[in-house]
Structure formats: structure tokens, C-alpha cells
Short mmCIF file of C-alpha atoms and ligand atoms in Angstrom, two decimals:
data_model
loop_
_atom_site.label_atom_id
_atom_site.label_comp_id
_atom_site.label_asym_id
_atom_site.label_seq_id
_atom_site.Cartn_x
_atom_site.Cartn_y
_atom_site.Cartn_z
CA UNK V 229 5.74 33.36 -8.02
CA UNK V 230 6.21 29.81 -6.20
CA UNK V 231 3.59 28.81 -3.92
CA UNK V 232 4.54 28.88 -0.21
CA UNK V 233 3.44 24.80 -0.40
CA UNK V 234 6.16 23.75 -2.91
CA UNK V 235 4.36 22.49 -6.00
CA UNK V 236 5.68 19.21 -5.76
CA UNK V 237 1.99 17.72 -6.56
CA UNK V 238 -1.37 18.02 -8.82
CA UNK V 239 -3.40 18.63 -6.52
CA UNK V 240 -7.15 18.97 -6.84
CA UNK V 241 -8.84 22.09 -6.17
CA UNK V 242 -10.89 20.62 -3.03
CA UNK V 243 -9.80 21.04 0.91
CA UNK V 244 -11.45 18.52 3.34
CA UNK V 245 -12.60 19.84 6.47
CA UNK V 246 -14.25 16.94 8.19
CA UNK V 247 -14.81 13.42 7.81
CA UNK V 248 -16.75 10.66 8.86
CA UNK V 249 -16.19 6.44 8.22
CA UNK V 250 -16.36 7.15 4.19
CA UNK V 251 -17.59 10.58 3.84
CA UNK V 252 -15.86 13.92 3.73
CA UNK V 253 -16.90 17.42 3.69
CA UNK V 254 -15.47 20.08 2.11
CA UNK V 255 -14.45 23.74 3.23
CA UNK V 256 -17.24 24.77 1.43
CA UNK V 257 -19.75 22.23 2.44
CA UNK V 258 -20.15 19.54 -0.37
CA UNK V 259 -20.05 16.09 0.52
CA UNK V 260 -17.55 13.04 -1.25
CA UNK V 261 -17.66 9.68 -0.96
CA UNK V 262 -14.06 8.73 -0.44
CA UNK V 263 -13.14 5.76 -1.98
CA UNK V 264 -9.72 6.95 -2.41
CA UNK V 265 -9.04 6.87 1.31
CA UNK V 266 -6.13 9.37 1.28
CA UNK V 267 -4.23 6.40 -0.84
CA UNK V 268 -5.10 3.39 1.07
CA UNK V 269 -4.55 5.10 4.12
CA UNK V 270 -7.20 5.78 6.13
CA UNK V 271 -8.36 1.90 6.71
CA UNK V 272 -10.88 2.78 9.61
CA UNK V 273 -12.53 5.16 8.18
CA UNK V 274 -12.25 9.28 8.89
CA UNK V 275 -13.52 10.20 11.80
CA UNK V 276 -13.08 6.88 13.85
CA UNK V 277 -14.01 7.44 17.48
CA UNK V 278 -11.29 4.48 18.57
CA UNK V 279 -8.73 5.99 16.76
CA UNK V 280 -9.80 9.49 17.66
CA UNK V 281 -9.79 8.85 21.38
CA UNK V 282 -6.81 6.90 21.71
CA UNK V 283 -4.40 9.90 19.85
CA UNK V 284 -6.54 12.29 21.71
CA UNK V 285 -5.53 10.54 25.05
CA UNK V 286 -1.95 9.54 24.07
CA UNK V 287 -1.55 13.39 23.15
CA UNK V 288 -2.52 14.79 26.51
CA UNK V 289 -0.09 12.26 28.11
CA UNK V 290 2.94 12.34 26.23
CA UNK V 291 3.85 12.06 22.56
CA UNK V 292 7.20 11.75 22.07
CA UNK V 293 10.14 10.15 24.23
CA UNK V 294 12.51 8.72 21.60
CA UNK V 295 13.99 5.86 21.55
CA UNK V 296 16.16 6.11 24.12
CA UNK V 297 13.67 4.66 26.14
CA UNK V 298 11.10 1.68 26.70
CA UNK V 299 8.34 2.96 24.62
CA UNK V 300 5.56 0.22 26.10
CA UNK V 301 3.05 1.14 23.37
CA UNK V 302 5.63 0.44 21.09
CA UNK V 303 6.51 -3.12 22.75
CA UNK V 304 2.52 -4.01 22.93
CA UNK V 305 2.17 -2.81 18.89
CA UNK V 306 5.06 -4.96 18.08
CA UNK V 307 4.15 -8.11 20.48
CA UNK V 308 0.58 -8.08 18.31
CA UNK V 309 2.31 -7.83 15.08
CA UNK V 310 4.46 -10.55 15.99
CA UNK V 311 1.12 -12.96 17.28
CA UNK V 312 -0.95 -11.94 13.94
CA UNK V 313 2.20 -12.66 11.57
CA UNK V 314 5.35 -14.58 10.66
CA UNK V 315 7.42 -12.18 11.48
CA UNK V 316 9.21 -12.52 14.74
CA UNK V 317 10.32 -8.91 15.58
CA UNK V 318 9.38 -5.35 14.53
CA UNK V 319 11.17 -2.12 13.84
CA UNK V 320 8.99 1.07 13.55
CA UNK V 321 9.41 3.74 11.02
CA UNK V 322 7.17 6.78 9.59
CA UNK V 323 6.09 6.05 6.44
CA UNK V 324 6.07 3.51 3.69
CA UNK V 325 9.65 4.40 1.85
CA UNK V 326 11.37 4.64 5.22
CA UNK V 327 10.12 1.29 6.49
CA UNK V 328 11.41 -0.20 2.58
CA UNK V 329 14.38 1.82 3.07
CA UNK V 330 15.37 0.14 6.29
CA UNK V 331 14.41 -3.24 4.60
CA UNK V 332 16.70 -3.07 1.94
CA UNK V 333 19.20 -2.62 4.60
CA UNK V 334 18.34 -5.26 6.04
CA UNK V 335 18.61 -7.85 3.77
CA UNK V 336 22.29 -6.39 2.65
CA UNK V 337 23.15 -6.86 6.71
CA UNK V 338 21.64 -10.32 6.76
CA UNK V 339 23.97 -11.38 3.61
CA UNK V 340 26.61 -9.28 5.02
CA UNK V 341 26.48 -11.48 8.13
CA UNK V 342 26.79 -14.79 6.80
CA UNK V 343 30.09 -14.10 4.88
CA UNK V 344 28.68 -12.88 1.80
CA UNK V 345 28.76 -8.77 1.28
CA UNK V 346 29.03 -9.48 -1.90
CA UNK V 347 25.29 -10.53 -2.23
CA UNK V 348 23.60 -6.62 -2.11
CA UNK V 349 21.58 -6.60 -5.17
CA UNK V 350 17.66 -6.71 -4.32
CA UNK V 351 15.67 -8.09 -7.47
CA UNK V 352 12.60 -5.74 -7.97
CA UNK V 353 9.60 -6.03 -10.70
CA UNK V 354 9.01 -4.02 -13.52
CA UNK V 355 6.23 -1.55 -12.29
CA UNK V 356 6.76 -1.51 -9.10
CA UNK V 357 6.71 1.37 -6.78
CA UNK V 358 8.85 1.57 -3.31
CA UNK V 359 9.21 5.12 -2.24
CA UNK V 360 10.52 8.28 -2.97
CA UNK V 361 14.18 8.10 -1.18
CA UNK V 362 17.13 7.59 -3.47
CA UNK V 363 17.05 3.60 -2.47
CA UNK V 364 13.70 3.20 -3.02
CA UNK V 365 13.40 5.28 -5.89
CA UNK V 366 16.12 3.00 -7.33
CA UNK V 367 13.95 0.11 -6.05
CA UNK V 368 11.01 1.45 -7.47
CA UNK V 369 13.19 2.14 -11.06
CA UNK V 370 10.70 3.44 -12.74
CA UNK V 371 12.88 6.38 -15.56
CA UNK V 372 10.52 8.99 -15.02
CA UNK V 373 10.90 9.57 -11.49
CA UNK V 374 14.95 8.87 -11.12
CA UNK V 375 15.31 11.66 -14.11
CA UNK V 376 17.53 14.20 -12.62
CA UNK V 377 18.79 12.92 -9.41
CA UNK V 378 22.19 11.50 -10.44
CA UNK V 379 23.56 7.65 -10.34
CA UNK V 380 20.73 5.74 -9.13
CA UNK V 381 21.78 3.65 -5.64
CA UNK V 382 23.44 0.16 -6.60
CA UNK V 383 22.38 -2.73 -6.19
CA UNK V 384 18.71 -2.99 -8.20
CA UNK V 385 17.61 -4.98 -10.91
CA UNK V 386 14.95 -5.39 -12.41
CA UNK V 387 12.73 -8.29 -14.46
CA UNK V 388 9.18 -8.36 -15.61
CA UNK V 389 6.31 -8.60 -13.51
CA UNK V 390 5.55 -12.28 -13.09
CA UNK V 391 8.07 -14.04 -15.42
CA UNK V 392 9.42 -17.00 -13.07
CA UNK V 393 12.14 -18.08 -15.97
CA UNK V 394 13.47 -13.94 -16.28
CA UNK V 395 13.52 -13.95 -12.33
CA UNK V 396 15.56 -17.40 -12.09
CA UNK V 397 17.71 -15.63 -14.39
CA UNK V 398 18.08 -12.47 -12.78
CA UNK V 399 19.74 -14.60 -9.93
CA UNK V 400 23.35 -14.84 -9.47
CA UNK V 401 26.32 -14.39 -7.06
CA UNK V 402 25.66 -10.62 -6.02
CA UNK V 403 21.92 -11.31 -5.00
CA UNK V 404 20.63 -10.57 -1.56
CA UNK V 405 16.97 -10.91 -1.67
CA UNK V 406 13.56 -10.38 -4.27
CA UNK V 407 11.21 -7.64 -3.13
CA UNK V 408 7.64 -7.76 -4.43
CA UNK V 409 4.39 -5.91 -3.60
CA UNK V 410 1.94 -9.04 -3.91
CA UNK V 411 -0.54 -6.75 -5.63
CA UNK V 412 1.35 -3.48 -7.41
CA UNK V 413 -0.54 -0.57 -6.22
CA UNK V 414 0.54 2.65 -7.69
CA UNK V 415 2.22 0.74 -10.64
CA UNK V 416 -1.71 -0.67 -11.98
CA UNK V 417 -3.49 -2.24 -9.15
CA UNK V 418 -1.67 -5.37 -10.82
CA UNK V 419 -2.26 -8.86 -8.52
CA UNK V 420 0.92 -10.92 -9.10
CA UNK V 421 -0.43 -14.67 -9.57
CA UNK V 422 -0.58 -16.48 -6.09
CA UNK V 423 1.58 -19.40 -7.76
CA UNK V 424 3.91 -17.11 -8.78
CA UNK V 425 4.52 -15.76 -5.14
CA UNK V 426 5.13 -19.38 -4.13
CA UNK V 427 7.37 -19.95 -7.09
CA UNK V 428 9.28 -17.23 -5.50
CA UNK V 429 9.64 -18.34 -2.13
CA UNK V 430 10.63 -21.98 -2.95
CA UNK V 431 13.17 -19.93 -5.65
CA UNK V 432 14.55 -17.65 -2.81
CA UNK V 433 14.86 -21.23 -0.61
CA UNK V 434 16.73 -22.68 -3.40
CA UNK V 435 19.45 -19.91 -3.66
CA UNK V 436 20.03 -19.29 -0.19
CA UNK V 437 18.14 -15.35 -0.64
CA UNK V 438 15.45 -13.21 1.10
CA UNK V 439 12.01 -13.11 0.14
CA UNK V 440 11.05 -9.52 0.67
CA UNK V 441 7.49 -8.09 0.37
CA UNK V 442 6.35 -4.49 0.33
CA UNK V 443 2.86 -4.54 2.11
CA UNK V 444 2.77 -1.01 2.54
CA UNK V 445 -0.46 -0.52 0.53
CA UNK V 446 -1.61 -4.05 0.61
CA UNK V 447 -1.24 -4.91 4.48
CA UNK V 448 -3.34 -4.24 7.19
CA UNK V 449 -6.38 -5.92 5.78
CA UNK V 450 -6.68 -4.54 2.80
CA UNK V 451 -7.25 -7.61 0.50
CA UNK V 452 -9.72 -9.08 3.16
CA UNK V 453 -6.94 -10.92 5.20
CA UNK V 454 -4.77 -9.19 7.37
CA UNK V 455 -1.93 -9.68 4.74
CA UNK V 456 -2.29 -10.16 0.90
CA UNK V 457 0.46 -12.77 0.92
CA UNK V 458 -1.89 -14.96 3.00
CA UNK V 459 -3.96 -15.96 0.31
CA UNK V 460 -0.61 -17.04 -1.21
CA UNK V 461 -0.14 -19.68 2.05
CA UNK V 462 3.31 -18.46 2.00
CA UNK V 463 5.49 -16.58 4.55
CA UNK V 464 7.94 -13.81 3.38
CA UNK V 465 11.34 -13.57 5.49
CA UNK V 466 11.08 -10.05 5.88
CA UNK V 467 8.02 -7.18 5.03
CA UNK V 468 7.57 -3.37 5.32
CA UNK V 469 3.91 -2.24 6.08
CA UNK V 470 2.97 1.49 6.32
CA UNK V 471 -0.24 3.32 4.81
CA UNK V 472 -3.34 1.79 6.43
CA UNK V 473 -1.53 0.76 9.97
CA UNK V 474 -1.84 4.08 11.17
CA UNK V 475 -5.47 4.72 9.92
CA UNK V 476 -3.93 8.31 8.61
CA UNK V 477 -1.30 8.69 11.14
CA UNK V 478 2.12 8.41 9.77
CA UNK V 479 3.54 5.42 10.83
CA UNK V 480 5.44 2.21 9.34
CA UNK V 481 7.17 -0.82 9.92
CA UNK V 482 9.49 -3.52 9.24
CA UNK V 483 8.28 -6.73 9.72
CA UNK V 484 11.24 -9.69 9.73
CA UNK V 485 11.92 -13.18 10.87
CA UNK V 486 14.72 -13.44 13.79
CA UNK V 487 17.37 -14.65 11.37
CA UNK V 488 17.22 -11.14 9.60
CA UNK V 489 16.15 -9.18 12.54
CA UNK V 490 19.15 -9.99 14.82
CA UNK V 491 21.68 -8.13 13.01
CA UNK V 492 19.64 -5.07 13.40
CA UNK V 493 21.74 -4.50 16.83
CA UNK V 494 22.19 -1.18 18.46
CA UNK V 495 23.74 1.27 15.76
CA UNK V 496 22.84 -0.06 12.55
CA UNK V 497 19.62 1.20 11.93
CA UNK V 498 17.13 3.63 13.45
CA UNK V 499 14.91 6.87 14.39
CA UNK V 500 13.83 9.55 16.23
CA UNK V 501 9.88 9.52 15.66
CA UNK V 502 9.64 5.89 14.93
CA UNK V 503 7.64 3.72 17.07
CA UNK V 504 6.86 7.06 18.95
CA UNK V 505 3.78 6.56 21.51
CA UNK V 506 1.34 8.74 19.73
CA UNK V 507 1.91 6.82 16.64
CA UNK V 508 1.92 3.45 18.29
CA UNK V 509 -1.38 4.18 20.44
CA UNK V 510 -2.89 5.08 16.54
CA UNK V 511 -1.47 1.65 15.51
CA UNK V 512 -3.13 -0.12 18.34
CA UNK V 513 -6.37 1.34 17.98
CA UNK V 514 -5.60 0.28 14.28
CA UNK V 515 -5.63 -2.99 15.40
CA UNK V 516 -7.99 -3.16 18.11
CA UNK V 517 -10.64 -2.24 15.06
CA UNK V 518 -9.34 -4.82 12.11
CA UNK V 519 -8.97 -7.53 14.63
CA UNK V 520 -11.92 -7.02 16.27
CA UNK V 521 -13.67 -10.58 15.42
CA UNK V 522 -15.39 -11.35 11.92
CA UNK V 523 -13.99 -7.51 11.06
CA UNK V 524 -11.78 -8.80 8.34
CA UNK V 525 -14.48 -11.33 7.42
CA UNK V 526 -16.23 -7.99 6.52
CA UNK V 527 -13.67 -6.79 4.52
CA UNK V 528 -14.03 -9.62 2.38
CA UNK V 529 -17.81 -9.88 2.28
CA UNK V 530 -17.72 -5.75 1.29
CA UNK V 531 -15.21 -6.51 -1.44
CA UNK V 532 -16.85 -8.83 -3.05
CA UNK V 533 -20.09 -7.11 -3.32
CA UNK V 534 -18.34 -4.16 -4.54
CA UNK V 535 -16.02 -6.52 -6.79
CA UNK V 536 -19.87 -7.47 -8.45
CA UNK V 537 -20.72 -4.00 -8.74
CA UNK V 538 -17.50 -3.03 -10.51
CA UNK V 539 -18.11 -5.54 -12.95
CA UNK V 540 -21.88 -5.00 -13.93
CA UNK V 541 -20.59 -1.44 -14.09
CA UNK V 542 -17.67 -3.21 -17.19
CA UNK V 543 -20.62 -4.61 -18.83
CA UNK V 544 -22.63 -1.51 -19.04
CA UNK V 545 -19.84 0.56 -20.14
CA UNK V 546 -17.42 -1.21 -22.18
CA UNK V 547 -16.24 1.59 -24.28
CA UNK V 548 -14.95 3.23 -20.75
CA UNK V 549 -14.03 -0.12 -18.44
CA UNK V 550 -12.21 -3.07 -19.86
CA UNK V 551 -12.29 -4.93 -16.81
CA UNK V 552 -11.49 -4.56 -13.34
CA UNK V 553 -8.43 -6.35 -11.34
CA UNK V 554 -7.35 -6.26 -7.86
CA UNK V 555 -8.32 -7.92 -4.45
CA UNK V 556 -10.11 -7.15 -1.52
CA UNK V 557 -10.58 -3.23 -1.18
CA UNK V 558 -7.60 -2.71 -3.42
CA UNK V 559 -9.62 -2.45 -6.80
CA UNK V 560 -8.80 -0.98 -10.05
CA UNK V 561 -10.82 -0.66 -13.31
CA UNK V 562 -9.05 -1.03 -16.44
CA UNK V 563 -10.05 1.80 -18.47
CA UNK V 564 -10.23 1.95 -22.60
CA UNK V 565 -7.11 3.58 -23.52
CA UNK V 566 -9.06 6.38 -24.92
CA UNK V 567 -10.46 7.41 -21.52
CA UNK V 568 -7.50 8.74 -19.78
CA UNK V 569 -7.77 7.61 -15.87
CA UNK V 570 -7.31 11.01 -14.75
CA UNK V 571 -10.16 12.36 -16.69
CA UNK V 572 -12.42 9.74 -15.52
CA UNK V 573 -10.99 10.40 -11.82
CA UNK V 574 -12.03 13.70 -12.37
CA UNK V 575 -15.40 12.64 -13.60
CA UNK V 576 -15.93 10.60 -9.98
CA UNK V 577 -14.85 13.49 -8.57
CA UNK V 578 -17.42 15.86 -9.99
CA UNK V 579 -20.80 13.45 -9.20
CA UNK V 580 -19.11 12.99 -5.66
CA UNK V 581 -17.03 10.11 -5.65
CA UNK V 582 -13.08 10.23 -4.57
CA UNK V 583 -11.16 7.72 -6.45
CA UNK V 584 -7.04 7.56 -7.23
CA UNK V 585 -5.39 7.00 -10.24
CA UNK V 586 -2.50 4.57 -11.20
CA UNK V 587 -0.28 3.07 -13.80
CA UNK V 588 -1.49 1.65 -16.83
CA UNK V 589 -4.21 3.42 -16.84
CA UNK V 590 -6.24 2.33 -14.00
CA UNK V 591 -8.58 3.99 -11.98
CA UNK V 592 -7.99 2.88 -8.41
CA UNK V 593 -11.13 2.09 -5.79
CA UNK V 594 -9.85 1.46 -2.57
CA UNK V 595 -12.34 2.50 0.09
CA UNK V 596 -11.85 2.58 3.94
CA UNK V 597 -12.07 -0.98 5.40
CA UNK V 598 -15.24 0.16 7.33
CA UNK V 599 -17.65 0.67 4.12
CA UNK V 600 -21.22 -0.94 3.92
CA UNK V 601 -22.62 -2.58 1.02
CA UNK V 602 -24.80 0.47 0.43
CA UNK V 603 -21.71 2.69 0.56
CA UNK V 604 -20.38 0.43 -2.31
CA UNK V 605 -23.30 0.55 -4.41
CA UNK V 606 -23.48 4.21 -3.94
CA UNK V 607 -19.78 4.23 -5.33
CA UNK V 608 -21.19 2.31 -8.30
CA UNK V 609 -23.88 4.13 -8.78
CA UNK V 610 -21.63 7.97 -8.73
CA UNK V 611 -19.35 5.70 -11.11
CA UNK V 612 -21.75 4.75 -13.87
CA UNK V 613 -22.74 8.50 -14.11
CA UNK V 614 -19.19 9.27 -14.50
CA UNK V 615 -18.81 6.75 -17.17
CA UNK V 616 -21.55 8.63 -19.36
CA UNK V 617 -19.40 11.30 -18.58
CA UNK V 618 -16.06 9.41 -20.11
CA UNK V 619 -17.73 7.70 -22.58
CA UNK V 620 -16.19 8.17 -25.98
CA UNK V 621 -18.07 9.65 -28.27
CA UNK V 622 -20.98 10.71 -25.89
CA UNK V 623 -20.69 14.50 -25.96
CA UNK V 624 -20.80 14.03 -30.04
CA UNK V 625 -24.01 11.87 -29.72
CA UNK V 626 -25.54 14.61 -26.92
CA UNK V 627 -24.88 17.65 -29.46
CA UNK V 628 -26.52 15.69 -32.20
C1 PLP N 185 2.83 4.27 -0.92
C2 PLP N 185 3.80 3.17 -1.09
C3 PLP N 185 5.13 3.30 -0.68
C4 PLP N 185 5.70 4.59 -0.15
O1 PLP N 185 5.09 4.95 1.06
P1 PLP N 185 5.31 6.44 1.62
O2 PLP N 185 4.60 6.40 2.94
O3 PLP N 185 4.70 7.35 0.62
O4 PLP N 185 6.75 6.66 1.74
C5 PLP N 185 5.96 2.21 -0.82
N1 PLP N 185 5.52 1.05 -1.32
C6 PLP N 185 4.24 0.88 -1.70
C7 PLP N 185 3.79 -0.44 -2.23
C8 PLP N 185 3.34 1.94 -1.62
O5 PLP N 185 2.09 1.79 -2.03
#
């Protein structure tokens, strides 16, 4: 018979009960280090006493209004997003496909606007991963997971990860805009090259289109700057965030210059939880931790010590790790195609260590912003038993 919980997931046989910074505890007792942070997601750790008190007070006050009304935590998340970006005005969602979802429309608007409906295809990258709704799925394009769900949404095309001359190509008289996570998450924990993402923008300049990022998994600190196309020195027109900028509340956002944002006018677009103000006091708090000062600095100081340990951990195990690729605290090792990444997440699993896998067979690390160094060499340290685990050949040579 069907489960109750529609088996829509893998799940692994472990229930969390409690959690604290990187630690949780299972139902049963045993304690993982979660370096998996519920996919990115919980950025200040489980267990955050900001985060927990400002829900906890929000809750007893009032949680939901809609947006019928002023929401002022709402107008206070937005105002800080607005000071710490490029973007000059927010719209709130729930979650990472919603926010892309309301992106994509927005970029059709913006072309709509300016005499050209005609421009509504989005150019997306080989790999990528958007969402789960039919436009992002159709964003995301990956075969396996549009099987079954009829005619795709217009309007997508895609081109291979990185290729400037396919992309320049790919252009033409029906494009809107390019959308691009700067570092694929769940397709490989694949960096595009920093040139590359200014290639893109000077491209998108040239033809008159919208430079579109999907920072759900790579925003809100996550590559040790408060947004991985920072490191690129370049400025997107419009970008979704989601994942970490609740700290495990559900929450999301579209991030866009004025030019794009002020065709979002009453009845085009909108919500009834988004921007709600429990969600927004979580995204403050959010905030209030990663901009705290030298917090970010952190990040980056963590990430490269754990960087270090990932790749001593390559050298000792070369038949498992082929190298490891990423930024910041969104890591992943490159595993020997005969060690399937969901074997060897089940390996970190079983000496204690919560990990994630993704495409190309990559084992994603990405901790909770909040780790210590020690926290990261424990992770290495659970990680090099469960390459002796992986390793091929080992259970062979143990028998013998
Ligand atoms: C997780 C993710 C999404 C989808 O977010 P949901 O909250 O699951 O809808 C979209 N884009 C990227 C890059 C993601 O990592």
C-alpha cells in the first residue's frame, strides 16, 4: 500500500529530532555532523538562538497578514537587500522555483514592455537545475525529470555549460534574457569560470537582453561573499535567492534592477505567503547573523581550511576522489566513476557525517555557514574513513 507521505523521495532511514549549529540528533539518539545542511539551507546553523527567538517572537505576534497590507518586516528585509546588492527592489516568494518562476516572468514583461513580446526565450545551461514547476522544470531541461508531464513550457533553450561561442549563437530575435547559477549546484557543484560570467554580461549588454542569475543555492554567503557573482565583479539585472535566506524557513526572493522591477505593477505577479512576517523576521535574523561584521570573512577563512582538507583527503584516496571543485561552503568531491556518490554518501552517513549528492557524480559538502575549523576537520576526518569504506577493491584486499 502507498505511504500516507507520498513517496515522491529516497529518503534515508534517519529522523532528526534536534539540532544544534552543525550537529543533529536523531530520534534515537545518535549524533551527525551535518554538512549537508538540509541542501544548503540551513546557513546559520540548527538551533540558532537569533533565528530561534525572532520566529518564536514574530509567532506570538502575528504570522500572517497577506499582502494586502504594509508588511514592515517585509519593507525592512527588502530595504537591506537592496543596501547589500545591485538590485534595486525585491519581491518575496517561498521557495527557490517560485522565486525563478516569477523571474522568468519577469524578464518576458521587461521585453514585453519595450515593444518586443516577441523576445520570451530565456537561454539556460546544460546541467542546470531551476525548480520543479513546469517553467522551471523546462528551465532546468534536464529529460529525466520533464518525462511524463506533457509539452515542456516554451520559450527554453539550452547550450553547454561555459561555451561563450554556442551561447553567442544561441542568441537571436526571440531572446529575452540568459539565466545562470554562477556555480551549478544540484547539476555537479560545477563553478562556471568568472570570465565567462563577465563574457556574459558584456554579451547580454551587446544584444539589448537580461542577465539572469539563480542564487538560490549559491546566495546568502555561501561562497564566502554575500553573492557568488561578486567574485565575478559583475552585476546581474535581475536574481532569485531562496535556500539559505531563511536559515530553514521557507522563504525566497526576486532580486531585480528598477528597469525590470517596474513592470511588476499591481496584478502581474504575486502571493499569499510571500514576504509574510514570520518569514521575513527569519530573513532578518538571517541577515542580522551573515552581516554581522568579519562573519562572511569567516565564511571564507572556514572554506578554505576545509577546501585544504578536501584536498589532502584527494591525495590520500585517489582511487575514491578525483578532485574536488566548488567555492566557499559549496564544495563537491569528484568521485572515481567506480564509486557511485550515493554509496559513498551513504558511507559519510554511516561514520556520522551528512553529506548530499549531485550530478556527475559528486558528493556535495556544504556545511552551515557557522562551522569551525575543527568542525571541518572532523568532516575530513568521518570522510577519509568513509573513503576506506568506498575504496575499490578494499573489501577484496580485507577478505584476503
Ligand atoms: C534548490 C534550487 C532551486 C529550487 O528551489 P526550491 O526551493 O526547491 O524550489 C532552484 N535553483 C537552484 C539553483 C537550486 O539549488
Amino acid at each position: 500500500m502507498i505511504p500516507a507521505l507520498m513517496p515522491t523521495y529516497n529518503r534515508a532511514d534517519l529522523a532528526f529530532e534536534r539540532g544544534e549549529g552543525a550537529w543533529l540528533w536523531t530520534v534515537d539518539g545518535r549524533r551527525f555532523l551535518d554538512f549537508g545542511a538540509g541542501i544548503a539551507t540551513t546557513s546559520v546553523g540548527h538551533g540558532n538562538p537569533h533565528l530561534v527567538q525572532a520566529i518564536a517572537e514574530q509567532a506570538a505576534k502575528v504570522m500572517h497578514t497577506s499582502n494586502l497590507y504594509r508588511i514592515p518586516q517585509a519593507e525592512t528585509l527588502a530595504a537591506r537587500l537592496v543596501e547589500t546588492s545591485f538590485a534595486d527592489s525585491v519581491f518575496f516568494a517561498n521557495s527557490g522555483a517560485e522565486a525563478n518562476e516569477g523571474m522568468i516572468k519577469a524578464v518576458r514583461k521587461y521585453q514585453a514592455e519595450n515593444g518586443h513580446p516577441e523576445r520570451f526565450v530565456t537561454i539556460c545551461f546544460e546541467g542546470a537545475f531551476h525548480g520543479r514547476t513546469l517553467a522551471t522544470l523546462a528551465a532546468t531541461g534536464n529529460e529525466k525529470y520533464l518525462a511524463g508531464f506533457g509539452p515542456p513550457v516554451q520559450g527554453f533553450r539550452h547550450v553547454p555549460f561555459g561555451n561563450m561561442n554556442a551561447l553567442r549563437d544561441a542568441i537571436d530575435g526571440t531572446t529575452a534574457a540568459v539565466l545562470i547559477e554562477p556555480i551549478q549546484g544540484e547539476g555537479g557543484v560545477r563553478p562556471a569560470n568568472l570570465q565567462f560570467l563577465r563574457d556574459l554580461r558584456a554579451a547580454c549588454d551587446e544584444f539589448g537582453i537580461l542577465l539572469a542569475l539563480d542564487e538560490v543555492q549559491t546566495g546568502m554567503g555561501r561562497s564566502g561573499k554575500l553573492w557568488a557573482h561578486q567574485w565575478a565583479g559583475i552585476e546581474p539585472d535581475v536574481m532569485s535567492s531562496a535556500k539559505g535566506i531563511g536559515g530553514g524557513f521557507p522563504l525566497g526572493a526576486i532580486l531585480a534592477k528598477e528597469k525590470v522591477a517596474k513592470y511588476l505593477k499591481p496584478g502581474t505577479h504575486g502571493s499569499t505567503y510571500g514576504g509574510n512576517p514570520l518569514a521575513c523576521a527569519a530573513g532578518n535574523a538571517v541577515l542580522d547573523v551573515i552581516l554581522a561584521p568579519g562573519f562572511l570573512d569567516g565564511v571564507d577563512r572556514v572554506a578554505r581550511h576545509l577546501w585544504r582538507g578536501l584536498q589532502g583527503l584527494a591525495q590520500r584516496h585517489p582511487k575514491v576522489v578525483e578532485g574536488v571543485q566548488g567555492a566557499g561552503l559549496l564544495l563537491g568531491l569528484r568521485l572515481n566513476p567506480e564509486v557511485a556518490n550515493g554509496d559513498m554518501q551513504n558511507a559519510a552517513a554511516a561514520e556520522g557525517l551528512l553529506t548530499v549528492a549531485a550530478g556527475m557524480n559528486v558528493l556535495r559538502v556544504a556545511p552551515p555557514l557557522v562551522i569551525t575549523e575543527a568542525e571541518a576537520d572532523e568532516a575530513i576526518r568521518l570522510l577519509d574513513r568513509a573513503c576506506l569504506r568506498c575504496t575499490p577493491g578494499a573489501e577484496k584486499a580485507a577478505a584476503q
